[in-house]
Amino acid sequence: MQGKKDYQEKLFAHFQLSERIPKDNFYRRLKSAIDLDFLYKLTKGYYGDSGQKSIDPVVFFKLCLVCYLENIISDRKLIDHCSMRLDILYFIGYGIDEELPWHSTISRTRQLFPECVFEEVFTRVLALCVEKGMVGGHTQAIDSAPVKANASMDTLELKVPEEELDEHLRKVRALSSMDREEPHRKSKNDRSDKGQRSVTANKKELDAVKGRTKKWAKDQDQRPGAGNKGSKYTSNKTHYSPTDPDARISVKPGKARKLNYLSQLSVDTAHHVITDIRAYHADGKDNQQLPDIVKRLKKRLWEQGLVWENCVADTGYSSGENYRFLEERNLKSFIPPHGTYKGGPDGFVYVEEHDHYICPRGKVIPFTKVFLDSRTRTKKKEYRARKHVCLGCPIRERCLGKSAQEKKFSVTYYRDEYERNIARVESPQGRHMKGKRQSTVEPVFGTLTQFMGLRKINTIGLAQANKGMHLSAMAYNLKKYLKFEQKRSKSGAGQLTLATLSKSTLGFLFGAPGEHPKFNLH
């Protein structure tokens, strides 16, 4: 007999949300795994003593975690999504008849709490992972990746005073037909300060920008992707974003130029737990930011009772200053040097005891002075031979050239640190560490950007970007934490079975034959 369902709403109904959520549901297990009650004391100082009650800080952080766990980057979409999910309502402590907070409340509360609150919550989540034995601590892999900022390349402004705009345009900006067809779009409001709008490029750099933009203007309309908004040549020294002054123009090979932030990530190699994350300006260099990362990470690991021994990173973090910085903190660096590094001229032998070089003809090239390189601003050592040493040398012209009268060259001040690091990188342990880095930190970045809401920063400013990155890392670590609990229970059962099997096997091999009737050899 065919059935037909007639729906009619009941005036009264008995309903308990906890009974509708399965025992193995992710958010049910997450609710029992984390305790965020410490937030009440941590955030009390940011509220007044009177007025309307705000959103519960625990509810706020849980909603933020859901945002990144569900790969959502919009506060509006977050509230709509949560209202349709019973398990999320149970996780944040709301009933089905309760109205969720307004999306703008999430945004205002995110701005209210400083970065230190988000970092404290991140540290508490990391402590949970440490307690479960997920963090080894001894080896940390460090890497960086750009994350798209919430600003458009169309709104870029030139870093010039208004009265000099026309003159500066003639100097550094060559207009192509695409520029004339698609005029520059003004931003609604300018959040930058006076220093941000001032030109930081010197005359030499401006001339270089002028040459590059002229070349782009000639063939820009014919090149593939010329219609893209990021195809025009721009520079952080001549342009700024009034929408988000902290965003910086950056580009990766094969990618369009965009306004980005730089995410610096540290991952423990034991179980791929994120131990540190922070937002930086996208125009900064990795090797300039390494000391700040190391100081912060070493302190956090020490507070968790962990000892950091090995620092693994790619070539972008290489510099003599960094190698010495790590050695002073008893850290072994596994950072490949730049291809431009040389321990001295080809064919010259360094004598460490006397700090001089021996040329291919057996002549001594002594150390003369330490100086600061004007271009790279790094310390170098100069070695120079006297004029009479090179007189009559059969390879003088090939060694010195046509005009030079004496052999002179410079070597990095941190040559010894370079050599010790290279020896570690080329050792079997170094090759193992390289594989560890590639299989640890790079997949984590892919997971954050593709599945954990870090494909774009939906806020304005470096401080707000840093909060978002910490929330994304928290969501990642919590997922690892819950999965690790399941794996431990399964692996424990497997170990018990293996132990029982091993015991019976050993008993068969070394015990009395009569104890095993199925395998009686007599």
Coordinates of C-alpha atoms in Angstrom, one line a residue:
M1 CA 0.0 0.0 0.0
Q2 CA 1.4 3.4 -1.0
G3 CA 2.2 5.7 1.8
K4 CA 1.8 9.5 1.9
K5 CA 3.4 11.8 4.4
D6 CA 1.4 14.9 5.5
Y7 CA 3.6 17.4 7.4
Q8 CA 2.0 19.5 10.1
E9 CA 3.9 21.5 12.6
K10 CA 3.4 20.6 16.2
L11 CA 2.6 23.3 18.8
F12 CA 4.6 21.5 21.4
A13 CA 7.5 19.1 20.8
H14 CA 10.1 17.3 23.0
F15 CA 13.5 17.8 21.4
Q16 CA 17.0 17.5 22.8
L17 CA 19.9 18.6 20.6
S18 CA 22.4 16.3 22.4
E19 CA 20.3 13.2 21.4
R20 CA 20.4 14.1 17.7
I21 CA 24.2 14.4 17.5
P22 CA 26.0 11.1 16.9
K23 CA 28.6 10.0 19.4
D24 CA 31.4 10.0 16.9
N25 CA 30.5 13.4 15.4
F26 CA 33.5 15.7 14.9
Y27 CA 32.0 18.7 16.7
R28 CA 30.7 16.6 19.6
R29 CA 34.2 15.1 20.2
L30 CA 35.7 18.6 19.8
K31 CA 33.3 20.1 22.4
S32 CA 34.5 17.5 24.9
A33 CA 38.2 17.8 23.9
I34 CA 38.7 21.6 24.4
D35 CA 37.9 23.8 27.4
L36 CA 37.9 27.5 26.6
D37 CA 36.6 28.8 29.9
F38 CA 39.9 30.5 30.6
L39 CA 38.8 33.1 28.0
Y40 CA 36.5 34.8 30.5
K41 CA 39.3 35.8 32.7
L42 CA 41.7 36.5 29.7
T43 CA 39.3 38.9 27.9
K44 CA 37.5 40.5 30.9
G45 CA 39.7 43.7 30.7
Y46 CA 38.5 44.5 27.2
Y47 CA 34.9 45.0 28.3
G48 CA 33.2 47.8 30.2
D49 CA 31.2 47.4 33.5
S50 CA 27.9 48.6 32.1
G51 CA 25.9 48.5 28.9
Q52 CA 24.5 45.8 26.7
K53 CA 26.0 42.3 27.1
S54 CA 28.4 41.3 24.3
I55 CA 28.7 37.9 22.6
D56 CA 30.2 35.3 24.8
P57 CA 34.0 35.2 24.1
V58 CA 33.9 31.3 24.2
V59 CA 31.1 31.4 21.6
F60 CA 33.1 33.9 19.5
F61 CA 36.2 31.7 19.4
K62 CA 34.2 28.6 18.6
L63 CA 32.5 30.4 15.7
C64 CA 35.9 31.5 14.5
L65 CA 37.2 27.9 14.6
V66 CA 34.1 26.7 12.7
C67 CA 34.8 29.3 10.1
Y68 CA 38.2 27.8 9.3
L69 CA 37.2 24.2 9.9
E70 CA 34.5 24.6 7.3
N71 CA 36.8 26.6 4.9
I72 CA 34.6 29.7 5.1
I73 CA 36.1 33.2 4.7
S74 CA 33.0 35.3 5.1
D75 CA 31.3 36.1 8.4
R76 CA 27.9 36.3 6.7
K77 CA 28.3 32.9 5.2
L78 CA 29.5 31.6 8.5
I79 CA 26.3 32.6 10.4
D80 CA 24.1 31.2 7.6
H81 CA 26.1 27.9 7.6
C82 CA 26.0 27.5 11.4
S83 CA 22.2 28.1 11.5
M84 CA 21.7 25.0 9.3
R85 CA 23.9 22.6 11.2
L86 CA 22.7 20.9 14.4
D87 CA 26.2 19.6 15.3
I88 CA 27.7 23.1 15.1
L89 CA 24.8 24.6 17.2
Y90 CA 25.5 21.9 19.8
F91 CA 29.3 22.8 19.7
I92 CA 28.7 26.5 20.3
G93 CA 26.0 25.9 22.9
Y94 CA 23.0 27.3 21.0
G95 CA 19.5 25.8 20.8
I96 CA 17.6 25.4 17.5
D97 CA 15.2 28.2 18.7
E98 CA 18.0 30.7 19.6
E99 CA 19.1 33.4 17.2
L100 CA 22.8 33.4 16.3
P101 CA 24.9 36.5 16.8
W102 CA 24.8 39.1 14.0
H103 CA 27.7 38.7 11.5
S104 CA 28.9 42.2 12.3
T105 CA 29.3 41.3 15.9
I106 CA 31.9 38.7 14.9
S107 CA 33.8 41.3 13.0
R108 CA 33.7 43.9 15.8
T109 CA 34.8 41.3 18.4
R110 CA 37.7 40.2 16.3
Q111 CA 38.9 43.8 16.2
L112 CA 38.3 44.2 19.9
F113 CA 40.6 41.4 21.1
P114 CA 44.4 42.1 20.5
E115 CA 46.7 39.6 18.9
C116 CA 48.0 38.3 22.2
V117 CA 44.6 36.8 23.0
F118 CA 44.6 34.7 19.8
E119 CA 48.2 33.7 20.3
E120 CA 47.4 32.5 23.9
V121 CA 44.5 30.4 22.6
F122 CA 46.9 28.9 19.9
T123 CA 49.4 28.1 22.6
R124 CA 46.7 26.3 24.7
V125 CA 45.7 24.2 21.7
L126 CA 49.4 23.4 21.1
A127 CA 49.7 22.4 24.8
L128 CA 46.9 19.8 24.2
C129 CA 48.9 18.3 21.3
V130 CA 52.1 18.2 23.5
E131 CA 50.2 16.4 26.3
K132 CA 49.1 13.7 23.8
G133 CA 52.7 13.2 22.6
M134 CA 52.2 14.7 19.2
V135 CA 55.1 17.2 19.3
G136 CA 58.7 16.0 19.4
G137 CA 60.1 19.5 19.6
H138 CA 63.7 18.6 18.5
T139 CA 63.2 19.3 14.8
Q140 CA 61.2 22.2 13.3
A141 CA 60.7 22.9 9.6
I142 CA 60.1 26.6 8.6
D143 CA 58.7 27.9 5.4
S144 CA 56.7 30.8 4.0
A145 CA 53.9 31.4 1.5
P146 CA 52.0 34.5 0.2
V147 CA 48.3 34.8 1.2
K148 CA 46.0 37.1 -0.8
A149 CA 45.1 40.3 0.9
N150 CA 41.6 41.8 0.9
A151 CA 42.6 44.6 -1.6
S152 CA 42.6 45.1 -5.3
M153 CA 45.5 46.0 -7.6
D154 CA 43.1 48.5 -9.3
T155 CA 43.1 50.8 -6.3
L156 CA 46.9 51.3 -6.1
E157 CA 48.0 54.8 -5.7
L158 CA 51.4 56.4 -6.5
K159 CA 53.6 57.4 -3.6
V160 CA 53.8 61.1 -4.4
P161 CA 52.5 64.4 -2.9
E162 CA 49.4 65.5 -4.8
E163 CA 51.1 68.6 -6.3
E164 CA 53.8 66.5 -7.9
L165 CA 51.6 63.8 -9.3
D166 CA 51.7 64.9 -13.0
E167 CA 55.5 65.3 -12.9
H168 CA 55.9 61.9 -11.3
L169 CA 53.6 60.2 -13.8
R170 CA 55.9 61.4 -16.6
K171 CA 58.9 60.0 -14.8
V172 CA 57.9 56.5 -13.8
R173 CA 54.6 55.5 -15.4
A174 CA 54.3 54.8 -19.1
L175 CA 50.7 54.6 -20.2
S176 CA 49.7 51.8 -22.5
S177 CA 46.4 51.6 -24.5
M178 CA 45.1 49.3 -21.8
D179 CA 45.6 52.0 -19.2
R180 CA 43.7 54.5 -21.3
E181 CA 40.8 52.1 -22.0
E182 CA 40.6 51.0 -18.3
P183 CA 41.2 54.1 -16.2
H184 CA 42.6 53.9 -12.7
R185 CA 39.9 53.2 -10.1
K186 CA 39.9 55.3 -6.9
S187 CA 39.5 53.7 -3.5
K188 CA 36.5 54.8 -1.4
N189 CA 38.6 55.8 1.6
D190 CA 42.4 56.0 2.2
R191 CA 43.5 54.2 5.3
S192 CA 47.2 54.9 4.8
D193 CA 49.3 57.4 6.7
K194 CA 51.6 60.1 5.3
G195 CA 54.7 58.0 5.5
Q196 CA 53.0 55.2 3.5
R197 CA 52.2 57.7 0.7
S198 CA 55.8 59.0 0.4
V199 CA 58.2 57.7 -2.2
T200 CA 60.9 55.4 -0.7
A201 CA 62.7 54.7 -4.0
N202 CA 65.9 56.7 -4.8
K203 CA 66.7 58.1 -8.2
K204 CA 68.5 55.0 -9.4
E205 CA 65.6 52.8 -8.5
L206 CA 63.1 55.2 -10.1
D207 CA 65.1 55.1 -13.3
A208 CA 65.0 51.3 -13.2
V209 CA 61.2 51.3 -12.7
K210 CA 60.9 53.8 -15.6
G211 CA 62.9 51.5 -18.0
R212 CA 60.8 48.5 -17.0
T213 CA 57.5 50.3 -17.4
K214 CA 58.4 51.6 -20.8
K215 CA 59.3 48.1 -22.0
W216 CA 56.0 46.8 -20.6
A217 CA 54.0 49.6 -22.3
K218 CA 55.4 48.5 -25.8
D219 CA 54.4 44.9 -25.7
Q220 CA 51.9 44.7 -22.9
D221 CA 48.8 44.7 -25.1
Q222 CA 50.1 41.7 -27.1
R223 CA 51.4 39.5 -24.3
P224 CA 49.2 36.7 -22.9
G225 CA 47.1 37.7 -19.9
A226 CA 47.4 41.4 -20.8
G227 CA 43.8 42.0 -19.7
N228 CA 44.5 40.8 -16.2
K229 CA 44.4 43.5 -13.5
G230 CA 47.8 42.5 -12.1
S231 CA 49.6 42.6 -15.5
K232 CA 50.7 46.2 -15.2
Y233 CA 54.2 46.7 -13.7
T234 CA 54.0 48.1 -10.2
S235 CA 56.5 48.4 -7.3
N236 CA 56.2 48.7 -3.6
K237 CA 58.6 51.6 -3.8
T238 CA 56.3 53.6 -6.0
H239 CA 52.8 52.4 -5.2
Y240 CA 50.7 51.7 -2.1
S241 CA 47.2 50.4 -1.4
P242 CA 44.9 52.9 0.2
T243 CA 42.4 50.1 0.9
D244 CA 44.9 48.1 3.0
P245 CA 48.2 49.9 3.5
D246 CA 49.8 46.8 5.2
A247 CA 49.3 44.7 2.0
R248 CA 52.3 44.5 -0.3
I249 CA 52.7 43.7 -4.0
S250 CA 54.4 40.3 -4.5
V251 CA 54.7 37.8 -7.3
K252 CA 55.7 34.1 -7.7
P253 CA 57.1 32.7 -10.9
G254 CA 54.2 32.0 -13.3
K255 CA 51.7 33.9 -11.1
A256 CA 50.1 37.3 -11.5
R257 CA 51.2 40.2 -9.3
K258 CA 48.9 40.6 -6.3
L259 CA 48.6 42.3 -3.0
N260 CA 49.5 39.8 -0.4
Y261 CA 50.6 39.1 3.1
L262 CA 53.4 36.6 3.9
S263 CA 52.7 33.7 6.2
Q264 CA 55.7 32.3 8.1
L265 CA 54.9 28.8 9.3
S266 CA 56.8 26.4 11.7
V267 CA 55.9 22.7 11.8
D268 CA 57.1 20.0 14.1
T269 CA 58.3 17.0 12.1
A270 CA 57.0 14.3 14.5
H271 CA 53.3 14.5 13.6
H272 CA 53.1 17.7 11.5
V273 CA 51.7 19.9 14.3
I274 CA 52.0 23.7 13.7
T275 CA 54.1 25.2 16.4
D276 CA 54.2 28.8 15.2
I277 CA 52.6 31.0 12.6
R278 CA 52.7 34.8 12.0
A279 CA 51.8 37.3 9.3
Y280 CA 54.5 39.6 7.8
H281 CA 54.7 42.1 5.0
A282 CA 54.9 40.3 1.7
D283 CA 57.9 42.4 0.5
G284 CA 60.1 41.2 3.3
K285 CA 62.8 38.6 2.9
D286 CA 62.7 35.3 4.7
N287 CA 66.2 35.6 6.0
Q288 CA 65.3 38.9 7.6
Q289 CA 62.4 37.4 9.5
L290 CA 64.1 34.2 10.7
P291 CA 65.6 35.7 14.0
D292 CA 62.1 36.9 15.0
I293 CA 60.6 33.4 14.3
V294 CA 63.4 31.6 16.2
K295 CA 63.1 33.8 19.3
R296 CA 59.4 33.4 19.5
L297 CA 59.3 29.6 18.7
K298 CA 62.2 28.7 21.0
K299 CA 60.5 30.4 24.0
R300 CA 57.1 28.7 23.2
L301 CA 58.7 25.2 23.0
W302 CA 60.7 25.8 26.2
E303 CA 57.5 26.7 28.0
Q304 CA 56.0 23.4 26.9
G305 CA 59.1 21.5 28.2
L306 CA 60.5 20.8 24.8
V307 CA 64.1 21.2 23.6
W308 CA 64.6 22.5 20.1
E309 CA 67.8 21.1 18.3
N310 CA 67.4 21.2 14.5
C311 CA 66.2 24.2 12.4
V312 CA 65.3 23.1 8.8
A313 CA 64.4 25.6 6.1
D314 CA 65.0 26.3 2.4
T315 CA 67.5 28.6 0.8
G316 CA 65.5 31.7 1.2
Y317 CA 66.5 31.8 4.9
S318 CA 70.2 31.5 4.2
S319 CA 72.6 34.2 5.4
G320 CA 75.8 34.2 7.4
E321 CA 74.1 36.3 10.1
N322 CA 71.4 33.7 10.5
Y323 CA 73.9 30.8 10.7
R324 CA 75.7 32.5 13.5
F325 CA 72.4 33.5 15.2
L326 CA 71.3 29.9 15.3
E327 CA 74.7 28.6 16.5
E328 CA 74.7 31.1 19.4
R329 CA 71.4 29.5 20.5
N330 CA 72.7 26.0 20.2
L331 CA 70.6 25.2 17.2
K332 CA 71.8 23.1 14.2
S333 CA 70.9 24.8 10.9
F334 CA 70.0 22.7 7.9
I335 CA 69.6 25.6 5.5
P336 CA 71.1 25.3 2.0
P337 CA 73.2 28.3 1.1
H338 CA 72.6 30.5 -2.0
G339 CA 74.2 29.4 -5.2
T340 CA 76.2 32.7 -5.2
Y341 CA 78.1 31.7 -2.1
K342 CA 81.8 31.0 -2.6
G343 CA 84.4 30.4 0.1
G344 CA 86.9 32.3 -2.0
P345 CA 88.2 32.6 -5.6
D346 CA 88.5 29.4 -7.6
G347 CA 91.9 27.7 -7.1
F348 CA 92.7 29.7 -3.9
V349 CA 93.2 27.7 -0.7
Y350 CA 92.1 29.2 2.6
V351 CA 94.5 28.8 5.6
E352 CA 92.3 29.1 8.7
E353 CA 95.2 29.3 11.2
H354 CA 96.6 32.5 9.7
D355 CA 93.4 33.8 8.1
H356 CA 94.9 34.2 4.6
Y357 CA 94.6 32.6 1.1
I358 CA 97.2 30.8 -1.0
C359 CA 96.9 31.6 -4.7
P360 CA 97.5 28.9 -7.4
R361 CA 101.1 30.1 -7.7
G362 CA 101.8 29.6 -3.9
K363 CA 101.6 33.4 -3.0
V364 CA 100.0 34.5 0.2
I365 CA 96.9 36.8 0.0
P366 CA 96.6 38.3 3.5
F367 CA 93.5 39.6 5.3
T368 CA 93.3 43.5 5.3
K369 CA 90.1 44.7 6.7
V370 CA 86.4 44.2 7.6
F371 CA 83.9 46.4 5.8
L372 CA 80.1 46.7 5.3
D373 CA 78.9 46.0 1.7
S374 CA 77.1 49.1 0.4
R375 CA 74.6 47.1 -1.6
T376 CA 73.7 44.1 0.6
R377 CA 74.5 45.8 3.9
T378 CA 76.3 42.7 5.1
K379 CA 79.8 42.3 6.8
K380 CA 82.6 41.2 4.6
K381 CA 86.3 40.6 4.8
E382 CA 88.8 42.0 2.3
Y383 CA 91.9 40.1 1.2
R384 CA 94.5 42.0 -0.8
A385 CA 98.1 41.2 -2.0
R386 CA 100.8 43.8 -2.4
K387 CA 101.7 45.0 -5.8
H388 CA 105.1 43.4 -5.9
V389 CA 103.6 39.9 -5.1
C390 CA 101.8 39.8 -8.4
L391 CA 104.7 41.3 -10.5
G392 CA 106.1 38.8 -12.9
C393 CA 103.4 36.2 -12.3
P394 CA 102.8 34.1 -15.4
I395 CA 99.0 34.0 -14.9
R396 CA 98.7 37.7 -13.8
E397 CA 96.6 38.9 -16.8
R398 CA 94.2 35.9 -16.4
C399 CA 94.0 36.4 -12.6
L400 CA 93.8 40.2 -12.4
G401 CA 92.5 41.3 -15.7
K402 CA 94.1 44.1 -17.8
S403 CA 93.9 47.1 -15.5
A404 CA 94.3 45.7 -11.9
Q405 CA 97.8 45.9 -10.4
E406 CA 97.2 43.6 -7.4
K407 CA 94.9 40.7 -6.4
K408 CA 91.9 41.9 -4.2
F409 CA 88.7 40.1 -3.3
S410 CA 86.2 39.9 -0.6
V411 CA 84.6 37.0 1.3
T412 CA 81.7 36.9 3.7
Y413 CA 82.6 37.6 7.3
Y414 CA 80.7 34.5 8.3
R415 CA 82.7 32.0 6.2
D416 CA 83.2 29.5 9.0
E417 CA 79.5 29.5 9.8
Y418 CA 78.7 28.9 6.1
E419 CA 81.2 26.0 5.9
R420 CA 79.8 24.3 9.0
N421 CA 76.3 24.6 7.8
I422 CA 77.2 23.3 4.3
A423 CA 78.9 20.2 5.9
R424 CA 75.6 19.5 7.8
V425 CA 73.4 20.0 4.7
E426 CA 75.6 17.6 2.6
S427 CA 75.7 14.9 5.3
P428 CA 73.4 11.9 5.3
Q429 CA 71.4 13.6 8.1
G430 CA 71.1 16.8 6.0
R431 CA 69.7 14.8 3.1
H432 CA 67.2 13.2 5.5
M433 CA 66.3 16.7 6.8
K434 CA 65.6 18.0 3.3
G435 CA 63.1 15.2 2.7
K436 CA 61.6 15.9 6.1
R437 CA 61.0 19.5 5.2
Q438 CA 59.5 18.8 1.8
S439 CA 57.1 16.2 3.3
T440 CA 56.2 18.2 6.4
V441 CA 55.8 21.9 6.0
E442 CA 54.8 22.1 2.3
P443 CA 51.8 19.8 2.6
V444 CA 50.7 21.7 5.7
F445 CA 50.7 25.0 3.7
G446 CA 48.6 23.4 1.0
T447 CA 46.1 22.2 3.5
L448 CA 45.7 25.6 5.1
T449 CA 45.3 27.5 1.9
Q450 CA 43.0 25.0 0.2
F451 CA 40.9 23.5 3.0
M452 CA 41.3 25.7 6.1
G453 CA 40.2 29.2 5.0
L454 CA 43.7 30.7 4.4
R455 CA 43.3 31.2 0.7
K456 CA 42.5 34.8 1.4
I457 CA 42.7 37.2 4.3
N458 CA 39.2 38.7 4.7
T459 CA 40.3 41.5 7.1
I460 CA 42.3 44.7 6.8
G461 CA 45.7 45.2 8.4
L462 CA 48.7 43.2 9.5
A463 CA 47.3 42.6 13.0
Q464 CA 44.0 41.3 11.8
A465 CA 45.8 39.0 9.2
N466 CA 47.9 37.6 12.1
K467 CA 44.7 36.7 14.0
G468 CA 43.3 34.9 11.0
M469 CA 46.4 32.9 10.5
H470 CA 46.4 31.8 14.2
L471 CA 42.8 30.7 13.9
S472 CA 43.5 28.7 10.8
A473 CA 46.5 27.0 12.5
M474 CA 44.4 26.3 15.6
A475 CA 41.7 24.6 13.4
Y476 CA 44.4 22.5 11.7
N477 CA 46.0 21.4 15.0
L478 CA 42.6 20.5 16.5
K479 CA 41.7 18.3 13.5
K480 CA 45.1 16.6 13.9
Y481 CA 44.5 16.2 17.7
L482 CA 41.2 14.4 17.2
K483 CA 42.5 12.1 14.5
F484 CA 45.6 11.3 16.6
E485 CA 43.4 10.1 19.4
Q486 CA 41.7 7.6 17.1
K487 CA 44.9 6.4 15.6
R488 CA 46.4 5.9 19.1
S489 CA 43.5 3.6 20.1
K490 CA 43.8 1.6 16.9
S491 CA 47.5 1.3 17.1
G492 CA 47.4 0.3 20.7
A493 CA 45.1 -2.6 19.8
G494 CA 47.5 -3.6 17.0
Q495 CA 50.4 -3.5 19.4
L496 CA 48.6 -5.7 21.9
T497 CA 47.8 -8.2 19.2
L498 CA 51.4 -8.1 18.0
A499 CA 52.7 -8.6 21.5
T500 CA 50.4 -11.6 22.1
L501 CA 51.4 -13.1 18.8
S502 CA 55.1 -12.5 19.6
K503 CA 54.7 -14.1 23.0
S504 CA 53.1 -17.2 21.6
T505 CA 55.7 -17.5 18.8
L506 CA 58.5 -17.2 21.3
G507 CA 56.8 -19.8 23.5
F508 CA 56.7 -22.1 20.6
L509 CA 60.3 -21.6 19.7
F510 CA 61.8 -21.8 23.2
G511 CA 59.0 -23.4 25.4
A512 CA 58.2 -27.0 26.1
P513 CA 56.8 -28.9 23.1
G514 CA 53.9 -30.3 25.1
E515 CA 52.6 -26.8 25.7
H516 CA 51.6 -26.4 22.0
P517 CA 49.6 -29.5 21.0
K518 CA 48.9 -28.1 17.5
F519 CA 52.6 -27.9 16.8
N520 CA 53.8 -30.9 18.6
L521 CA 57.0 -32.1 16.9
H522 CA 57.0 -35.6 18.5

